Short mmCIF file of C-alpha atoms in Angstrom, two decimals:
data_model
loop_
_atom_site.label_atom_id
_atom_site.label_comp_id
_atom_site.label_asym_id
_atom_site.label_seq_id
_atom_site.Cartn_x
_atom_site.Cartn_y
_atom_site.Cartn_z
CA MET A 1 -141.65 22.05 -106.68
CA ARG A 2 -143.91 21.53 -109.69
CA ILE A 3 -147.19 22.14 -107.86
CA ASP A 4 -148.52 22.31 -104.34
CA TYR A 5 -150.07 18.94 -103.51
CA LEU A 6 -151.19 19.93 -100.01
CA ASP A 7 -154.84 19.77 -100.96
CA ALA A 8 -154.42 16.20 -102.27
CA ASP A 9 -154.15 14.97 -98.69
CA PRO A 10 -157.75 14.25 -97.63
CA ALA A 11 -157.33 15.63 -94.10
CA VAL A 12 -155.38 18.75 -95.08
CA GLY A 13 -157.40 19.41 -98.23
CA ALA A 14 -160.69 19.30 -96.36
CA VAL A 15 -159.48 21.88 -93.84
CA LEU A 16 -157.66 24.00 -96.41
CA TRP A 17 -160.66 24.57 -98.67
CA ARG A 18 -163.02 25.31 -95.76
CA GLN A 19 -161.06 28.44 -94.85
CA SER A 20 -162.88 31.67 -95.61
CA ASP A 21 -161.45 34.21 -98.03
CA GLU A 22 -160.96 36.59 -95.10
CA VAL A 23 -158.79 34.08 -93.20
CA VAL A 24 -156.65 33.36 -96.27
CA ARG A 25 -156.32 37.10 -97.05
CA ALA A 26 -155.32 37.87 -93.44
CA GLN A 27 -152.66 35.13 -93.53
CA TRP A 28 -151.16 36.47 -96.76
CA LEU A 29 -151.18 40.06 -95.51
CA ASP A 30 -149.48 38.96 -92.30
CA ILE A 31 -146.72 37.21 -94.24
CA VAL A 32 -146.20 40.07 -96.70
CA LEU A 33 -146.31 42.88 -94.12
CA HIS A 34 -144.60 41.25 -91.13
CA HIS A 35 -142.21 38.82 -92.82
CA PRO A 36 -141.32 40.49 -96.14
CA GLY A 37 -137.86 38.92 -96.28
CA ALA A 38 -139.25 35.40 -96.01
CA TYR A 39 -142.01 36.21 -98.50
CA LEU A 40 -139.57 37.67 -101.07
CA ALA A 41 -137.15 34.76 -100.59
CA HIS A 42 -140.00 32.36 -101.28
CA ARG A 43 -141.14 34.35 -104.35
CA PHE A 44 -137.56 34.41 -105.67
CA ASP A 45 -137.19 30.66 -105.21
CA VAL A 46 -140.46 29.92 -107.02
CA PHE A 47 -139.51 32.34 -109.83
CA ARG A 48 -136.10 30.68 -110.08
CA TRP A 49 -137.83 27.36 -110.67
CA VAL A 50 -140.11 28.68 -113.42
CA PHE A 51 -137.49 30.90 -115.13
CA LEU A 52 -134.22 29.01 -114.67
CA THR A 53 -135.72 25.50 -114.34
CA PRO A 54 -132.81 24.08 -112.28
CA LYS A 55 -134.20 20.53 -112.61
CA ILE A 56 -135.94 20.81 -115.95
CA ASP A 57 -137.14 17.21 -115.90
CA SER A 58 -139.43 18.20 -113.00
CA CYS A 59 -140.98 21.03 -115.01
CA LEU A 60 -142.73 19.10 -117.80
CA PRO A 61 -140.71 20.52 -120.69
CA LEU A 62 -142.09 17.96 -123.16
CA PHE A 63 -145.39 16.22 -123.65
CA VAL A 64 -146.19 13.74 -126.38
CA GLY A 65 -149.18 11.57 -127.10
CA VAL A 66 -152.86 12.21 -126.60
CA ASP A 67 -154.44 12.96 -123.24
CA GLY A 68 -157.25 15.03 -121.83
CA PRO A 69 -160.54 14.86 -119.98
CA ALA A 70 -162.12 11.45 -120.59
CA ASP A 71 -165.52 12.88 -121.57
CA THR A 72 -163.94 15.21 -124.14
CA LEU A 73 -161.84 12.43 -125.66
CA THR A 74 -164.93 10.22 -125.84
CA LYS A 75 -166.99 12.92 -127.58
CA LEU A 76 -164.18 13.46 -130.08
CA GLN A 77 -163.71 9.72 -130.51
CA ILE A 78 -160.00 10.03 -129.74
CA ALA A 79 -158.18 7.32 -127.84
CA PRO A 80 -155.69 8.51 -125.21
CA GLY A 81 -152.18 7.11 -125.24
CA LYS A 82 -148.70 7.16 -126.68
CA ASP A 83 -147.41 5.20 -129.63
CA ALA A 84 -143.89 4.37 -130.80
CA SER A 85 -143.50 7.62 -132.74
CA ASP A 86 -144.53 9.61 -129.63
CA ARG A 87 -141.89 7.84 -127.55
CA ALA A 88 -139.26 8.39 -130.27
CA LEU A 89 -140.12 12.10 -130.44
CA TYR A 90 -139.90 12.37 -126.65
CA ASN A 91 -136.51 10.65 -126.67
CA TYR A 92 -135.28 13.05 -129.36
CA GLY A 93 -136.50 16.07 -127.40
CA THR A 94 -134.73 14.99 -124.22
CA TRP A 95 -131.37 15.42 -125.95
CA PHE A 96 -131.94 19.21 -125.89
CA LEU A 97 -133.25 19.64 -122.34
CA ASP A 98 -130.03 20.80 -120.71
CA GLY A 99 -128.99 23.22 -123.45
CA PRO A 100 -130.04 26.70 -124.58
CA LEU A 101 -133.09 25.47 -126.55
CA PHE A 102 -134.91 24.72 -123.28
CA SER A 103 -133.56 27.69 -121.32
CA HIS A 104 -135.83 30.66 -120.69
CA LEU A 105 -132.71 32.56 -119.64
CA SER A 106 -131.20 32.18 -123.12
CA TYR A 107 -134.43 33.46 -124.67
CA ALA A 108 -134.52 36.42 -122.25
CA VAL A 109 -130.94 37.33 -123.21
CA THR A 110 -131.90 36.98 -126.88
CA ALA A 111 -134.92 39.27 -126.38
CA VAL A 112 -132.74 41.92 -124.70
CA LEU A 113 -130.14 41.72 -127.49
CA VAL A 114 -132.79 41.90 -130.23
CA ALA A 115 -134.43 44.92 -128.60
CA GLY A 116 -131.01 46.56 -128.16
CA ALA A 117 -130.01 45.99 -131.78
CA LEU A 118 -133.31 47.38 -133.00
CA LEU A 119 -133.05 50.40 -130.71
CA LEU A 120 -129.60 51.11 -132.14
CA ARG A 121 -130.96 50.86 -135.67
CA ARG A 122 -133.64 53.50 -134.92
CA ASP A 123 -135.99 52.40 -137.66
CA ARG A 124 -139.68 53.21 -137.06
CA ALA A 125 -140.68 49.84 -138.48
CA ASP A 126 -138.84 48.12 -135.62
CA ILE A 127 -141.13 49.52 -132.93
CA ALA A 128 -143.52 46.55 -133.05
CA ILE A 129 -140.74 44.01 -132.52
CA ILE A 130 -139.16 46.11 -129.76
CA ALA A 131 -142.59 46.23 -128.08
CA LEU A 132 -142.90 42.46 -128.47
CA MET A 133 -139.52 41.94 -126.76
CA VAL A 134 -140.42 44.33 -123.92
CA ALA A 135 -143.85 42.70 -123.50
CA ALA A 136 -142.31 39.22 -123.36
CA LEU A 137 -139.77 40.32 -120.76
CA ALA A 138 -142.47 42.08 -118.70
CA PHE A 139 -144.72 39.01 -118.93
CA THR A 140 -141.83 36.88 -117.71
CA ALA A 141 -141.10 39.28 -114.84
CA SER A 142 -144.77 39.08 -113.77
CA PHE A 143 -144.16 35.46 -112.83
CA PHE A 144 -142.12 36.69 -109.88
CA ALA A 145 -145.47 37.56 -108.32
CA ILE A 146 -147.80 34.93 -109.78
CA SER A 147 -145.91 31.69 -110.41
CA ILE A 148 -146.84 28.66 -108.35
CA ALA A 149 -144.98 25.91 -110.21
CA CYS A 150 -142.14 25.27 -112.63
CA ASP A 151 -144.20 24.13 -115.61
CA TYR A 152 -141.98 24.98 -118.61
CA ARG A 153 -144.88 26.04 -120.83
CA TYR A 154 -145.73 29.03 -118.63
CA LEU A 155 -143.01 31.08 -120.34
CA TYR A 156 -143.43 29.87 -123.93
CA PHE A 157 -144.40 33.43 -124.86
CA LEU A 158 -140.87 34.61 -124.02
CA ASP A 159 -139.30 31.81 -126.05
CA LEU A 160 -141.50 32.40 -129.10
CA ALA A 161 -141.14 36.19 -128.93
CA ALA A 162 -137.33 35.93 -128.79
CA MET A 163 -137.31 33.53 -131.75
CA THR A 164 -139.60 35.90 -133.67
CA GLY A 165 -137.28 38.83 -132.94
CA LEU A 166 -134.26 36.82 -134.01
CA LEU A 167 -135.98 35.85 -137.26
CA TYR A 168 -136.93 39.50 -137.84
CA LEU A 169 -133.30 40.54 -137.39
CA ALA A 170 -132.08 37.74 -139.64
CA LEU A 171 -134.41 38.89 -142.43
CA ASP A 172 -133.30 42.52 -142.12
CA PRO A 173 -129.99 42.73 -140.22
CA PRO A 174 -128.80 46.15 -139.03
CA ILE A 175 -125.47 45.80 -140.86
CA ALA A 176 -125.14 49.46 -141.87
CA GLN A 177 -125.74 50.65 -138.30
CA VAL A 178 -123.20 48.17 -136.92
CA ARG A 179 -120.58 49.34 -139.43
CA ARG A 180 -121.17 52.97 -138.44
CA LEU A 181 -120.78 52.11 -134.76
CA LEU A 182 -117.55 50.22 -135.42
CA ARG A 183 -116.05 53.16 -137.34
CA ARG A 184 -116.52 55.58 -134.44
#
């Protein structure tokens, strides 16, 4: 589910890339207009893979070492590869794969809670962070339409935005507003 390897097959790839834009467009329109249930089910399944990462090991959550286009590495005089510290770092990172640190869902919930807390506080200075949370959630939702694979890095923006919002709240917690709400 990581990526579509259909074009890697020499026979299929040769035929696939010879199709005109009109033929491809007509096929997509036919699926969307005449089989919307199947299309939406497919989009939901692909989004589930990128957002919920049910088999996170298949979604490249971690990368260590040095790699890249050979000509670029040569120009930069950088040797590709992994050393012992890279492998140790990878091993350490794998301990967190099945928990909330590598869960876009946990970051989405965090973003919603941060935005909610800031909306309750009603401080004009919070508008930028609220906008950041909304933008991160909207960006994530856009992957319902555009995602093609479950590469974990696609939604890093959500993760980083939620962490930023949490840090913002930790530096200036809405304690007074929470106390007022609890007294009501």
